[in-house]
Amino acid sequence: MAEEKTENPMRAIRIHKLVLNICVGESGDRLTKASKVLEQLTGQQPIFSKARYTVRTFGIRRNEKISAHVTIGNRDKAMQILVRIFVD
């Protein structure tokens, strides 16, 4: 009976897209370095995210750029990047 069972298709790992995000919490030199790292990893231009509201304890203001992210929609390119990051 156990030999007749087929492999469960829900156990297979599938990748549809890859999103890489670096949040530095401030604009300036650290954010530009983070964007350069993302560009070197993916070969794509990163998009900057802004703060939604001012948080005085963290020292961020509303609409200040605080993070950078890249979305890779191509499955083959996403797998290549994952292999390059984690295997090498």
PDB file of N, CA, C and O in Angstrom, residues 4-82:
ATOM      1  N   GLU A   4       2.369   2.228  -3.378  1.00  0.00           N
ATOM      2  CA  GLU A   4       1.466   2.780  -4.381  1.00  0.00           C
ATOM      3  C   GLU A   4       1.248   4.282  -4.198  1.00  0.00           C
ATOM      4  O   GLU A   4       0.754   4.940  -5.102  1.00  0.00           O
ATOM      5  N   LYS A   5       1.611   4.811  -3.034  1.00  0.00           N
ATOM      6  CA  LYS A   5       1.417   6.234  -2.783  1.00  0.00           C
ATOM      7  C   LYS A   5       2.326   7.055  -3.688  1.00  0.00           C
ATOM      8  O   LYS A   5       3.485   6.731  -3.886  1.00  0.00           O
ATOM      9  N   THR A   6       1.779   8.117  -4.223  1.00  0.00           N
ATOM     10  CA  THR A   6       2.596   9.012  -5.039  1.00  0.00           C
ATOM     11  C   THR A   6       3.132  10.135  -4.152  1.00  0.00           C
ATOM     12  O   THR A   6       2.651  10.357  -3.046  1.00  0.00           O
ATOM     13  N   GLU A   7       4.113  10.813  -4.657  1.00  0.00           N
ATOM     14  CA  GLU A   7       4.696  11.932  -3.931  1.00  0.00           C
ATOM     15  C   GLU A   7       3.662  13.048  -3.803  1.00  0.00           C
ATOM     16  O   GLU A   7       2.963  13.374  -4.759  1.00  0.00           O
ATOM     17  N   ASN A   8       3.588  13.646  -2.635  1.00  0.00           N
ATOM     18  CA  ASN A   8       2.643  14.730  -2.389  1.00  0.00           C
ATOM     19  C   ASN A   8       3.120  15.980  -3.128  1.00  0.00           C
ATOM     20  O   ASN A   8       4.201  16.485  -2.852  1.00  0.00           O
ATOM     21  N   PRO A   9       2.332  16.533  -4.059  1.00  0.00           N
ATOM     22  CA  PRO A   9       2.795  17.693  -4.825  1.00  0.00           C
ATOM     23  C   PRO A   9       2.908  18.960  -3.992  1.00  0.00           C
ATOM     24  O   PRO A   9       3.620  19.891  -4.372  1.00  0.00           O
ATOM     25  N   MET A  10       2.252  19.019  -2.851  1.00  0.00           N
ATOM     26  CA  MET A  10       2.318  20.205  -2.009  1.00  0.00           C
ATOM     27  C   MET A  10       3.633  20.287  -1.224  1.00  0.00           C
ATOM     28  O   MET A  10       3.942  21.316  -0.639  1.00  0.00           O
ATOM     29  N   ARG A  11       4.398  19.210  -1.203  1.00  0.00           N
ATOM     30  CA  ARG A  11       5.678  19.211  -0.498  1.00  0.00           C
ATOM     31  C   ARG A  11       6.807  19.754  -1.364  1.00  0.00           C
ATOM     32  O   ARG A  11       7.871  20.061  -0.868  1.00  0.00           O
ATOM     33  N   ALA A  12       6.580  19.877  -2.656  1.00  0.00           N
ATOM     34  CA  ALA A  12       7.609  20.380  -3.562  1.00  0.00           C
ATOM     35  C   ALA A  12       7.799  21.877  -3.343  1.00  0.00           C
ATOM     36  O   ALA A  12       6.836  22.630  -3.171  1.00  0.00           O
ATOM     37  N   ILE A  13       9.046  22.321  -3.344  1.00  0.00           N
ATOM     38  CA  ILE A  13       9.366  23.735  -3.164  1.00  0.00           C
ATOM     39  C   ILE A  13       9.255  24.438  -4.515  1.00  0.00           C
ATOM     40  O   ILE A  13       9.880  24.035  -5.484  1.00  0.00           O
ATOM     41  N   ARG A  14       8.435  25.493  -4.545  1.00  0.00           N
ATOM     42  CA  ARG A  14       8.258  26.276  -5.762  1.00  0.00           C
ATOM     43  C   ARG A  14       8.545  27.742  -5.432  1.00  0.00           C
ATOM     44  O   ARG A  14       8.197  28.219  -4.363  1.00  0.00           O
ATOM     45  N   ILE A  15       9.164  28.413  -6.371  1.00  0.00           N
ATOM     46  CA  ILE A  15       9.455  29.833  -6.199  1.00  0.00           C
ATOM     47  C   ILE A  15       8.748  30.588  -7.316  1.00  0.00           C
ATOM     48  O   ILE A  15       8.930  30.290  -8.495  1.00  0.00           O
ATOM     49  N   HIS A  16       7.929  31.565  -6.926  1.00  0.00           N
ATOM     50  CA  HIS A  16       7.226  32.383  -7.912  1.00  0.00           C
ATOM     51  C   HIS A  16       7.908  33.729  -8.106  1.00  0.00           C
ATOM     52  O   HIS A  16       7.976  34.242  -9.214  1.00  0.00           O
ATOM     53  N   LYS A  17       8.380  34.330  -7.017  1.00  0.00           N
ATOM     54  CA  LYS A  17       9.123  35.581  -7.117  1.00  0.00           C
ATOM     55  C   LYS A  17      10.016  35.710  -5.899  1.00  0.00           C
ATOM     56  O   LYS A  17       9.837  35.020  -4.896  1.00  0.00           O
ATOM     57  N   LEU A  18      10.982  36.612  -5.991  1.00  0.00           N
ATOM     58  CA  LEU A  18      11.936  36.839  -4.920  1.00  0.00           C
ATOM     59  C   LEU A  18      11.949  38.331  -4.598  1.00  0.00           C
ATOM     60  O   LEU A  18      12.054  39.161  -5.501  1.00  0.00           O
ATOM     61  N   VAL A  19      11.802  38.667  -3.320  1.00  0.00           N
ATOM     62  CA  VAL A  19      11.847  40.060  -2.890  1.00  0.00           C
ATOM     63  C   VAL A  19      12.990  40.208  -1.899  1.00  0.00           C
ATOM     64  O   VAL A  19      13.030  39.526  -0.878  1.00  0.00           O
ATOM     65  N   LEU A  20      13.932  41.088  -2.205  1.00  0.00           N
ATOM     66  CA  LEU A  20      15.055  41.386  -1.322  1.00  0.00           C
ATOM     67  C   LEU A  20      14.858  42.792  -0.765  1.00  0.00           C
ATOM     68  O   LEU A  20      14.630  43.738  -1.530  1.00  0.00           O
ATOM     69  N   ASN A  21      14.933  42.931   0.551  1.00  0.00           N
ATOM     70  CA  ASN A  21      14.677  44.199   1.214  1.00  0.00           C
ATOM     71  C   ASN A  21      15.790  44.482   2.211  1.00  0.00           C
ATOM     72  O   ASN A  21      16.209  43.598   2.947  1.00  0.00           O
ATOM     73  N   ILE A  22      16.262  45.723   2.225  1.00  0.00           N
ATOM     74  CA  ILE A  22      17.211  46.180   3.239  1.00  0.00           C
ATOM     75  C   ILE A  22      16.642  47.463   3.830  1.00  0.00           C
ATOM     76  O   ILE A  22      16.459  48.448   3.125  1.00  0.00           O
ATOM     77  N   CYS A  23      16.344  47.430   5.116  1.00  0.00           N
ATOM     78  CA  CYS A  23      15.834  48.606   5.810  1.00  0.00           C
ATOM     79  C   CYS A  23      16.931  49.119   6.741  1.00  0.00           C
ATOM     80  O   CYS A  23      17.346  48.411   7.660  1.00  0.00           O
ATOM     81  N   VAL A  24      17.400  50.338   6.496  1.00  0.00           N
ATOM     82  CA  VAL A  24      18.471  50.899   7.314  1.00  0.00           C
ATOM     83  C   VAL A  24      17.945  51.907   8.320  1.00  0.00           C
ATOM     84  O   VAL A  24      18.641  52.273   9.258  1.00  0.00           O
ATOM     85  N   GLY A  25      16.720  52.395   8.149  1.00  0.00           N
ATOM     86  CA  GLY A  25      16.116  53.279   9.121  1.00  0.00           C
ATOM     87  C   GLY A  25      16.532  54.732   9.010  1.00  0.00           C
ATOM     88  O   GLY A  25      16.155  55.546   9.841  1.00  0.00           O
ATOM     89  N   GLU A  26      17.293  55.078   7.990  1.00  0.00           N
ATOM     90  CA  GLU A  26      17.691  56.478   7.798  1.00  0.00           C
ATOM     91  C   GLU A  26      18.103  56.675   6.349  1.00  0.00           C
ATOM     92  O   GLU A  26      18.473  55.719   5.657  1.00  0.00           O
ATOM     93  N   SER A  27      18.017  57.904   5.899  1.00  0.00           N
ATOM     94  CA  SER A  27      18.476  58.203   4.550  1.00  0.00           C
ATOM     95  C   SER A  27      19.943  58.634   4.621  1.00  0.00           C
ATOM     96  O   SER A  27      20.485  58.843   5.700  1.00  0.00           O
ATOM     97  N   GLY A  28      20.560  58.707   3.476  1.00  0.00           N
ATOM     98  CA  GLY A  28      21.950  59.153   3.449  1.00  0.00           C
ATOM     99  C   GLY A  28      22.894  58.069   2.986  1.00  0.00           C
ATOM    100  O   GLY A  28      22.557  57.250   2.127  1.00  0.00           O
ATOM    101  N   ASP A  29      24.081  58.051   3.568  1.00  0.00           N
ATOM    102  CA  ASP A  29      25.159  57.179   3.117  1.00  0.00           C
ATOM    103  C   ASP A  29      24.838  55.698   3.308  1.00  0.00           C
ATOM    104  O   ASP A  29      25.121  54.886   2.433  1.00  0.00           O
ATOM    105  N   ARG A  30      24.243  55.354   4.432  1.00  0.00           N
ATOM    106  CA  ARG A  30      23.921  53.940   4.678  1.00  0.00           C
ATOM    107  C   ARG A  30      22.895  53.416   3.676  1.00  0.00           C
ATOM    108  O   ARG A  30      22.972  52.268   3.241  1.00  0.00           O
ATOM    109  N   LEU A  31      21.942  54.258   3.305  1.00  0.00           N
ATOM    110  CA  LEU A  31      20.923  53.845   2.339  1.00  0.00           C
ATOM    111  C   LEU A  31      21.521  53.686   0.944  1.00  0.00           C
ATOM    112  O   LEU A  31      21.169  52.746   0.224  1.00  0.00           O
ATOM    113  N   THR A  32      22.430  54.551   0.563  1.00  0.00           N
ATOM    114  CA  THR A  32      23.060  54.406  -0.747  1.00  0.00           C
ATOM    115  C   THR A  32      23.940  53.157  -0.797  1.00  0.00           C
ATOM    116  O   THR A  32      23.992  52.478  -1.826  1.00  0.00           O
ATOM    117  N   LYS A  33      24.609  52.834   0.296  1.00  0.00           N
ATOM    118  CA  LYS A  33      25.400  51.594   0.340  1.00  0.00           C
ATOM    119  C   LYS A  33      24.496  50.376   0.219  1.00  0.00           C
ATOM    120  O   LYS A  33      24.823  49.412  -0.478  1.00  0.00           O
ATOM    121  N   ALA A  34      23.353  50.403   0.901  1.00  0.00           N
ATOM    122  CA  ALA A  34      22.402  49.288   0.818  1.00  0.00           C
ATOM    123  C   ALA A  34      21.862  49.139  -0.595  1.00  0.00           C
ATOM    124  O   ALA A  34      21.714  48.018  -1.100  1.00  0.00           O
ATOM    125  N   SER A  35      21.590  50.244  -1.271  1.00  0.00           N
ATOM    126  CA  SER A  35      21.087  50.168  -2.641  1.00  0.00           C
ATOM    127  C   SER A  35      22.152  49.623  -3.589  1.00  0.00           C
ATOM    128  O   SER A  35      21.838  48.879  -4.518  1.00  0.00           O
ATOM    129  N   LYS A  36      23.415  49.962  -3.344  1.00  0.00           N
ATOM    130  CA  LYS A  36      24.501  49.426  -4.176  1.00  0.00           C
ATOM    131  C   LYS A  36      24.656  47.919  -3.981  1.00  0.00           C
ATOM    132  O   LYS A  36      24.911  47.177  -4.926  1.00  0.00           O
ATOM    133  N   VAL A  37      24.474  47.454  -2.738  1.00  0.00           N
ATOM    134  CA  VAL A  37      24.548  46.018  -2.461  1.00  0.00           C
ATOM    135  C   VAL A  37      23.433  45.281  -3.199  1.00  0.00           C
ATOM    136  O   VAL A  37      23.665  44.240  -3.835  1.00  0.00           O
ATOM    137  N   LEU A  38      22.214  45.814  -3.139  1.00  0.00           N
ATOM    138  CA  LEU A  38      21.095  45.179  -3.839  1.00  0.00           C
ATOM    139  C   LEU A  38      21.314  45.187  -5.346  1.00  0.00           C
ATOM    140  O   LEU A  38      20.995  44.214  -6.030  1.00  0.00           O
ATOM    141  N   GLU A  39      21.874  46.259  -5.866  1.00  0.00           N
ATOM    142  CA  GLU A  39      22.114  46.332  -7.299  1.00  0.00           C
ATOM    143  C   GLU A  39      23.187  45.344  -7.736  1.00  0.00           C
ATOM    144  O   GLU A  39      23.093  44.734  -8.799  1.00  0.00           O
ATOM    145  N   GLN A  40      24.208  45.142  -6.900  1.00  0.00           N
ATOM    146  CA  GLN A  40      25.245  44.165  -7.226  1.00  0.00           C
ATOM    147  C   GLN A  40      24.706  42.747  -7.162  1.00  0.00           C
ATOM    148  O   GLN A  40      25.081  41.898  -7.967  1.00  0.00           O
ATOM    149  N   LEU A  41      23.822  42.470  -6.199  1.00  0.00           N
ATOM    150  CA  LEU A  41      23.272  41.124  -6.075  1.00  0.00           C
ATOM    151  C   LEU A  41      22.341  40.765  -7.221  1.00  0.00           C
ATOM    152  O   LEU A  41      22.366  39.640  -7.718  1.00  0.00           O
ATOM    153  N   THR A  42      21.509  41.715  -7.639  1.00  0.00           N
ATOM    154  CA  THR A  42      20.440  41.400  -8.578  1.00  0.00           C
ATOM    155  C   THR A  42      20.662  41.933  -9.984  1.00  0.00           C
ATOM    156  O   THR A  42      20.089  41.401 -10.930  1.00  0.00           O
ATOM    157  N   GLY A  43      21.432  43.001 -10.119  1.00  0.00           N
ATOM    158  CA  GLY A  43      21.585  43.618 -11.426  1.00  0.00           C
ATOM    159  C   GLY A  43      20.417  44.516 -11.785  1.00  0.00           C
ATOM    160  O   GLY A  43      20.284  44.941 -12.927  1.00  0.00           O
ATOM    161  N   GLN A  44      19.536  44.820 -10.841  1.00  0.00           N
ATOM    162  CA  GLN A  44      18.387  45.680 -11.071  1.00  0.00           C
ATOM    163  C   GLN A  44      18.490  46.928 -10.196  1.00  0.00           C
ATOM    164  O   GLN A  44      19.142  46.912  -9.162  1.00  0.00           O
ATOM    165  N   GLN A  45      17.806  47.970 -10.618  1.00  0.00           N
ATOM    166  CA  GLN A  45      17.783  49.214  -9.854  1.00  0.00           C
ATOM    167  C   GLN A  45      16.807  49.070  -8.681  1.00  0.00           C
ATOM    168  O   GLN A  45      15.645  48.742  -8.888  1.00  0.00           O
ATOM    169  N   PRO A  46      17.254  49.298  -7.430  1.00  0.00           N
ATOM    170  CA  PRO A  46      16.347  49.159  -6.287  1.00  0.00           C
ATOM    171  C   PRO A  46      15.364  50.320  -6.189  1.00  0.00           C
ATOM    172  O   PRO A  46      15.603  51.413  -6.708  1.00  0.00           O
ATOM    173  N   ILE A  47      14.250  50.051  -5.509  1.00  0.00           N
ATOM    174  CA  ILE A  47      13.223  51.045  -5.258  1.00  0.00           C
ATOM    175  C   ILE A  47      13.309  51.437  -3.791  1.00  0.00           C
ATOM    176  O   ILE A  47      13.482  50.583  -2.920  1.00  0.00           O
ATOM    177  N   PHE A  48      13.168  52.731  -3.506  1.00  0.00           N
ATOM    178  CA  PHE A  48      13.269  53.220  -2.134  1.00  0.00           C
ATOM    179  C   PHE A  48      11.883  53.334  -1.518  1.00  0.00           C
ATOM    180  O   PHE A  48      10.942  53.787  -2.166  1.00  0.00           O
ATOM    181  N   SER A  49      11.782  52.947  -0.246  1.00  0.00           N
ATOM    182  CA  SER A  49      10.533  53.067   0.502  1.00  0.00           C
ATOM    183  C   SER A  49      10.656  54.211   1.497  1.00  0.00           C
ATOM    184  O   SER A  49      11.719  54.431   2.077  1.00  0.00           O
ATOM    185  N   LYS A  50       9.531  54.897   1.712  1.00  0.00           N
ATOM    186  CA  LYS A  50       9.532  56.060   2.590  1.00  0.00           C
ATOM    187  C   LYS A  50       8.855  55.717   3.916  1.00  0.00           C
ATOM    188  O   LYS A  50       8.018  54.820   3.987  1.00  0.00           O
ATOM    189  N   ALA A  51       9.197  56.489   4.939  1.00  0.00           N
ATOM    190  CA  ALA A  51       8.572  56.320   6.250  1.00  0.00           C
ATOM    191  C   ALA A  51       7.133  56.832   6.182  1.00  0.00           C
ATOM    192  O   ALA A  51       6.849  57.849   5.556  1.00  0.00           O
ATOM    193  N   ARG A  52       6.240  56.127   6.838  1.00  0.00           N
ATOM    194  CA  ARG A  52       4.829  56.522   6.801  1.00  0.00           C
ATOM    195  C   ARG A  52       4.531  57.686   7.728  1.00  0.00           C
ATOM    196  O   ARG A  52       3.665  58.505   7.433  1.00  0.00           O
ATOM    197  N   TYR A  53       5.215  57.738   8.850  1.00  0.00           N
ATOM    198  CA  TYR A  53       4.991  58.830   9.800  1.00  0.00           C
ATOM    199  C   TYR A  53       6.257  59.075  10.608  1.00  0.00           C
ATOM    200  O   TYR A  53       7.179  58.276  10.598  1.00  0.00           O
ATOM    201  N   THR A  54       6.288  60.201  11.301  1.00  0.00           N
ATOM    202  CA  THR A  54       7.454  60.607  12.082  1.00  0.00           C
ATOM    203  C   THR A  54       7.506  59.832  13.397  1.00  0.00           C
ATOM    204  O   THR A  54       6.501  59.728  14.094  1.00  0.00           O
ATOM    205  N   VAL A  55       8.680  59.287  13.700  1.00  0.00           N
ATOM    206  CA  VAL A  55       8.933  58.629  14.986  1.00  0.00           C
ATOM    207  C   VAL A  55      10.154  59.314  15.582  1.00  0.00           C
ATOM    208  O   VAL A  55      11.280  59.092  15.145  1.00  0.00           O
ATOM    209  N   ARG A  56       9.923  60.144  16.576  1.00  0.00           N
ATOM    210  CA  ARG A  56      11.019  60.948  17.135  1.00  0.00           C
ATOM    211  C   ARG A  56      12.057  60.094  17.849  1.00  0.00           C
ATOM    212  O   ARG A  56      13.244  60.396  17.815  1.00  0.00           O
ATOM    213  N   THR A  57      11.612  59.007  18.497  1.00  0.00           N
ATOM    214  CA  THR A  57      12.570  58.170  19.230  1.00  0.00           C
ATOM    215  C   THR A  57      13.541  57.472  18.289  1.00  0.00           C
ATOM    216  O   THR A  57      14.683  57.207  18.673  1.00  0.00           O
ATOM    217  N   PHE A  58      13.115  57.170  17.067  1.00  0.00           N
ATOM    218  CA  PHE A  58      13.996  56.548  16.088  1.00  0.00           C
ATOM    219  C   PHE A  58      14.711  57.576  15.227  1.00  0.00           C
ATOM    220  O   PHE A  58      15.631  57.239  14.479  1.00  0.00           O
ATOM    221  N   GLY A  59      14.278  58.812  15.276  1.00  0.00           N
ATOM    222  CA  GLY A  59      14.921  59.867  14.509  1.00  0.00           C
ATOM    223  C   GLY A  59      14.581  59.851  13.035  1.00  0.00           C
ATOM    224  O   GLY A  59      15.391  60.267  12.208  1.00  0.00           O
ATOM    225  N   ILE A  60      13.374  59.387  12.690  1.00  0.00           N
ATOM    226  CA  ILE A  60      12.955  59.400  11.286  1.00  0.00           C
ATOM    227  C   ILE A  60      11.775  60.344  11.115  1.00  0.00           C
ATOM    228  O   ILE A  60      10.969  60.528  12.019  1.00  0.00           O
ATOM    229  N   ARG A  61      11.718  60.947   9.925  1.00  0.00           N
ATOM    230  CA  ARG A  61      10.631  61.867   9.609  1.00  0.00           C
ATOM    231  C   ARG A  61       9.727  61.258   8.556  1.00  0.00           C
ATOM    232  O   ARG A  61      10.109  60.337   7.836  1.00  0.00           O
ATOM    233  N   ARG A  62       8.527  61.800   8.459  1.00  0.00           N
ATOM    234  CA  ARG A  62       7.559  61.324   7.472  1.00  0.00           C
ATOM    235  C   ARG A  62       8.110  61.575   6.063  1.00  0.00           C
ATOM    236  O   ARG A  62       8.730  62.606   5.808  1.00  0.00           O
ATOM    237  N   ASN A  63       7.888  60.620   5.171  1.00  0.00           N
ATOM    238  CA  ASN A  63       8.320  60.658   3.763  1.00  0.00           C
ATOM    239  C   ASN A  63       9.839  60.647   3.588  1.00  0.00           C
ATOM    240  O   ASN A  63      10.331  60.956   2.511  1.00  0.00           O
ATOM    241  N   GLU A  64      10.581  60.293   4.615  1.00  0.00           N
ATOM    242  CA  GLU A  64      12.029  60.149   4.483  1.00  0.00           C
ATOM    243  C   GLU A  64      12.335  58.748   3.961  1.00  0.00           C
ATOM    244  O   GLU A  64      11.748  57.765   4.417  1.00  0.00           O
ATOM    245  N   LYS A  65      13.234  58.636   3.010  1.00  0.00           N
ATOM    246  CA  LYS A  65      13.596  57.324   2.467  1.00  0.00           C
ATOM    247  C   LYS A  65      14.370  56.547   3.531  1.00  0.00           C
ATOM    248  O   LYS A  65      15.383  57.023   4.035  1.00  0.00           O
ATOM    249  N   ILE A  66      13.866  55.339   3.866  1.00  0.00           N
ATOM    250  CA  ILE A  66      14.517  54.565   4.930  1.00  0.00           C
ATOM    251  C   ILE A  66      14.877  53.145   4.515  1.00  0.00           C
ATOM    252  O   ILE A  66      15.571  52.458   5.246  1.00  0.00           O
ATOM    253  N   SER A  67      14.393  52.674   3.354  1.00  0.00           N
ATOM    254  CA  SER A  67      14.724  51.313   2.951  1.00  0.00           C
ATOM    255  C   SER A  67      14.755  51.203   1.428  1.00  0.00           C
ATOM    256  O   SER A  67      14.249  52.062   0.721  1.00  0.00           O
ATOM    257  N   ALA A  68      15.357  50.108   0.967  1.00  0.00           N
ATOM    258  CA  ALA A  68      15.440  49.822  -0.464  1.00  0.00           C
ATOM    259  C   ALA A  68      15.048  48.375  -0.690  1.00  0.00           C
ATOM    260  O   ALA A  68      15.367  47.504   0.120  1.00  0.00           O
ATOM    261  N   HIS A  69      14.316  48.118  -1.788  1.00  0.00           N
ATOM    262  CA  HIS A  69      13.931  46.741  -2.086  1.00  0.00           C
ATOM    263  C   HIS A  69      13.923  46.494  -3.589  1.00  0.00           C
ATOM    264  O   HIS A  69      13.825  47.421  -4.386  1.00  0.00           O
ATOM    265  N   VAL A  70      14.070  45.210  -3.936  1.00  0.00           N
ATOM    266  CA  VAL A  70      14.073  44.759  -5.325  1.00  0.00           C
ATOM    267  C   VAL A  70      13.174  43.540  -5.415  1.00  0.00           C
ATOM    268  O   VAL A  70      13.248  42.642  -4.580  1.00  0.00           O
ATOM    269  N   THR A  71      12.322  43.501  -6.431  1.00  0.00           N
ATOM    270  CA  THR A  71      11.465  42.346  -6.687  1.00  0.00           C
ATOM    271  C   THR A  71      11.908  41.693  -7.982  1.00  0.00           C
ATOM    272  O   THR A  71      12.005  42.355  -9.010  1.00  0.00           O
ATOM    273  N   ILE A  72      12.149  40.387  -7.920  1.00  0.00           N
ATOM    274  CA  ILE A  72      12.552  39.621  -9.099  1.00  0.00           C
ATOM    275  C   ILE A  72      11.409  38.671  -9.416  1.00  0.00           C
ATOM    276  O   ILE A  72      11.120  37.760  -8.646  1.00  0.00           O
ATOM    277  N   GLY A  73      10.738  38.906 -10.526  1.00  0.00           N
ATOM    278  CA  GLY A  73       9.570  38.112 -10.892  1.00  0.00           C
ATOM    279  C   GLY A  73       9.905  36.886 -11.726  1.00  0.00           C
ATOM    280  O   GLY A  73       9.108  35.962 -11.828  1.00  0.00           O
ATOM    281  N   ASN A  74      11.081  36.860 -12.330  1.00  0.00           N
ATOM    282  CA  ASN A  74      11.486  35.739 -13.175  1.00  0.00           C
ATOM    283  C   ASN A  74      11.963  34.585 -12.285  1.00  0.00           C
ATOM    284  O   ASN A  74      12.869  34.746 -11.475  1.00  0.00           O
ATOM    285  N   ARG A  75      11.344  33.428 -12.416  1.00  0.00           N
ATOM    286  CA  ARG A  75      11.673  32.275 -11.559  1.00  0.00           C
ATOM    287  C   ARG A  75      13.104  31.806 -11.754  1.00  0.00           C
ATOM    288  O   ARG A  75      13.795  31.478 -10.793  1.00  0.00           O
ATOM    289  N   ASP A  76      13.551  31.780 -13.001  1.00  0.00           N
ATOM    290  CA  ASP A  76      14.903  31.289 -13.274  1.00  0.00           C
ATOM    291  C   ASP A  76      15.960  32.226 -12.677  1.00  0.00           C
ATOM    292  O   ASP A  76      16.925  31.770 -12.060  1.00  0.00           O
ATOM    293  N   LYS A  77      15.756  33.529 -12.833  1.00  0.00           N
ATOM    294  CA  LYS A  77      16.708  34.485 -12.279  1.00  0.00           C
ATOM    295  C   LYS A  77      16.680  34.463 -10.757  1.00  0.00           C
ATOM    296  O   LYS A  77      17.720  34.581 -10.101  1.00  0.00           O
ATOM    297  N   ALA A  78      15.490  34.276 -10.169  1.00  0.00           N
ATOM    298  CA  ALA A  78      15.380  34.187  -8.710  1.00  0.00           C
ATOM    299  C   ALA A  78      16.146  32.972  -8.186  1.00  0.00           C
ATOM    300  O   ALA A  78      16.848  33.064  -7.170  1.00  0.00           O
ATOM    301  N   MET A  79      16.041  31.849  -8.871  1.00  0.00           N
ATOM    302  CA  MET A  79      16.778  30.657  -8.451  1.00  0.00           C
ATOM    303  C   MET A  79      18.279  30.868  -8.577  1.00  0.00           C
ATOM    304  O   MET A  79      19.050  30.442  -7.717  1.00  0.00           O
ATOM    305  N   GLN A  80      18.730  31.519  -9.643  1.00  0.00           N
ATOM    306  CA  GLN A  80      20.151  31.788  -9.818  1.00  0.00           C
ATOM    307  C   GLN A  80      20.685  32.661  -8.689  1.00  0.00           C
ATOM    308  O   GLN A  80      21.768  32.416  -8.151  1.00  0.00           O
ATOM    309  N   ILE A  81      19.922  33.671  -8.310  1.00  0.00           N
ATOM    310  CA  ILE A  81      20.358  34.566  -7.234  1.00  0.00           C
ATOM    311  C   ILE A  81      20.397  33.825  -5.906  1.00  0.00           C
ATOM    312  O   ILE A  81      21.342  33.968  -5.125  1.00  0.00           O
ATOM    313  N   LEU A  82      19.379  33.009  -5.627  1.00  0.00           N
ATOM    314  CA  LEU A  82      19.358  32.254  -4.372  1.00  0.00           C
ATOM    315  C   LEU A  82      20.523  31.276  -4.281  1.00  0.00           C
ATOM    316  O   LEU A  82      21.150  31.139  -3.240  1.00  0.00           O
TER     317      LEU A  82
END
